[in-house]
Amino acid sequence: SGDIFRSRPVMVNDLTTTHHHLCHLESTLPYKLSKLKALATADDDLVLPAQDFSQQAHVPSFEKYLEMYKRSIEDPAGFWSEIASEFYWKKKWGQEVYSENLDITKGKINIEWFKGGITNICYNCLDKNINSGNGEKIAIHWEGNEPGVDGFLTYNQLLDRVCQLANCLKDNGVKKGDSVIIYLPMLMELPIAMLACARIGAVHSVVFAGFSAESLVQRIMDCKPKIVITCNAVRRGKKVINLKDIVDAALAESSQNGISVGLCLTYANESAMKKEATKWQKGRDVWWQDVVSEYSTKCDVEWVDAEDPLFLLYTSGSTGKPKGVLHTTGGYMIYTATTFKYAFDHKPSDIYWCTADCGWITGHSYVAYGPLLNGATVVVYEGAPNYPDPGRCWDIVDKYKVTLFYTAPTLVRSLMRDGNEYVTRYSRKSLRVLGSVGEPINPSAWRWFFNVVGDSRCPISDTWWQTETGGFMITPLPGAWPQKPGSATFPFFGVQPVIVDEKGKELEGECSGYLCIKSSWPGAFRTLYGDHERYETTYFSAFPGYYFSGDGCSRDNDGYHWLTGRVDDVINVSGHRIGTAEVESALVLHPQCAEAAVVGVEHEVKGQCIYAFVTPNEGVAYSEDLRKSLVVSVRTHIGAFAAPDKIHWAPGLPKTRSGKIMRRILRKIASRQLDELGDTSTLADPNVVDQLIALADK
Ligand code: 6R9
């Protein structure tokens, strides 16, 4: 597992002399391609694009990229308004294409794009493609958990379904600006519900269907939805998960806390659970199938301002309370569409599959909006990627002739462990671009993905971005430049990444530090719902003048970016962001837990796993039963995906004399780097360290 996290970038020594840093917009190339080619065989840390791929790509060369990038930085208004003009606007935006203040010392943080422009993202995803003659093109191929169970919707059919639901929502009192919570698995109804909300100007908040009832309550209390949309149950692999029970529990608790939701629209997913077996609350619960199909398949669009909210998506931060990341309409639309087109080199004939769930940002931007805005054909898969066996992904790739395949490093690593035979028994010859997201991809997983899955033919787009950024920020453009396994490479158009030191000083050339972004981009989030102050302090205060990502990054001599992971109290488990504070709160809610401290530890498949130090109450003996019930506590307060892998019994925690827990020491103990504990003399009680070490494998 040694190379899961790179501590420093891989270097291509000979190139350093000719390099000029990209961000300074030198007109010369940062390196000489001819020289790279000569090196390629000698140094396999460079993977060159195939010539025939580059020739057909939207951006065929580094020169072309630089030309476009330069324009996007020097004239963002011109660059983005030209692209925006390719979409439908009821009314064009005002004089200013964008306005921004990212400098907290100069006043309120403010980002606006295309303000005054009137549009609708659902119209641009569906009606626009239909009007240009693509109504009979397949929008969604749906593949069920069980092999052989599938379905599809053309753009025409998708529009009909979206309109029916939109009419139903309107009829039930949902108006522009109202929020709607969607708690659904990967059925077609999930993107349908998102688009229906967008069509009528309602703000959707999709909650990943792996979150517990309590997490759902938190989100209901925060955004006070008019309606909750869910289904009775879902099959994932061999398991049946009863989602309706979770929603019932959440709605009961919310109404005790003063927030009653009047309608729970429930899709009957009878392949997982019969209607009759579903618990029902008359007056509140309504079967989707009983009502939605009664509505007209025509629904007028609610035209909205570019800066009207499109959706809320809750994500973890460094405190216990999840943050409601708010995205608006116009900029997000243009940004997701453009990033999708270029980073995957999307063409109308492509079949695209992203394995992410719509409950995360990747599913919002790159299952639903980005692809549909491009008129793409999207595969939506309901089930687990290794069910019924680890060959399922490639079975699906062959079945639909998938050309663009986008997934997470954790899945790559887990399939890699299952052996090549599961891959090579399928053809996969349709594939032309692979993508990776969610966490740094370690070079060995990158190589396996490239060589085995892609038969050394398909470029890999390792896309660095975040819930907050809306779309890709640092990403390869396939075909445009050589790749280095494990590097997200260069910034997307309009993005100015800077690496700063602790004092906020921009570092030049080969460097390593905190990744920030200078100046806004259309897809940026505009606020944290109901808490603009938290938005400003979390993202714009650490380094005034910049957006701070929370990630560490280094840049090598060729200008390639290497993400090194979170530098804050966020753990990335299988590409899921989990706040250490959230897990700690869940643990201390356990009646026998006095104190808890959580750290992330390197994990071969998950990237990181959750390691919890727990101090039981005075007089409580630590036992296997206690361990189990502590894990259950996290599952019920957050969700199964946040369950700690290890509970380390801690009679005491290492604290400074002022009572601050020294996580640095806990991280070293958790990863068993016991000879690197560093200075422990400032601890209030240095003995706790020896005590913890003694209990390490108890
Ligand atoms: C899109 C998404 C964001 C955090 C981000 C970073 C990590 C995502 C990455 C990556 C290295 C990549 N991350 N993509 N790190 N290389 N290609 O995952 O959004 O759930 O908000 O997580 O994920 O640490 O800060 P989100």
Short mmCIF file of N, CA and C in Angstrom, two decimals, residues 21 26 67 69 169 192 196 225 334 383 476 537:
data_model
loop_
_atom_site.label_atom_id
_atom_site.label_comp_id
_atom_site.label_asym_id
_atom_site.label_seq_id
_atom_site.Cartn_x
_atom_site.Cartn_y
_atom_site.Cartn_z
N HIS A 21 6.39 28.51 -16.21
CA HIS A 21 5.15 28.10 -15.58
C HIS A 21 3.89 28.56 -16.32
N GLU A 26 2.95 32.29 -20.22
CA GLU A 26 4.04 32.47 -21.18
C GLU A 26 3.54 32.06 -22.56
N GLU A 67 -3.82 28.41 -26.01
CA GLU A 67 -4.48 29.53 -26.68
C GLU A 67 -5.85 29.78 -26.04
N TYR A 69 -6.88 28.65 -23.06
CA TYR A 69 -6.73 28.95 -21.64
C TYR A 69 -6.38 30.43 -21.43
N LEU A 169 -45.90 18.19 -8.86
CA LEU A 169 -45.31 19.00 -7.78
C LEU A 169 -46.03 20.34 -7.66
N ILE A 192 -35.10 12.24 -13.03
CA ILE A 192 -36.40 12.82 -13.41
C ILE A 192 -36.84 13.82 -12.35
N ALA A 196 -37.43 17.77 -12.83
CA ALA A 196 -38.79 18.30 -12.61
C ALA A 196 -38.74 19.51 -11.69
N PRO A 225 -38.32 21.30 3.42
CA PRO A 225 -38.89 21.00 2.11
C PRO A 225 -40.42 20.95 2.15
N ILE A 334 -23.57 26.50 -17.54
CA ILE A 334 -22.54 26.68 -18.56
C ILE A 334 -21.28 25.90 -18.18
N GLY A 383 -27.24 -0.70 -9.30
CA GLY A 383 -26.71 -1.66 -8.31
C GLY A 383 -25.30 -1.41 -7.84
N PRO A 476 -7.11 16.68 -16.88
CA PRO A 476 -6.57 16.48 -18.21
C PRO A 476 -7.64 16.78 -19.27
N THR A 537 -16.09 32.48 6.32
CA THR A 537 -15.01 32.08 7.22
C THR A 537 -14.38 30.76 6.78
#
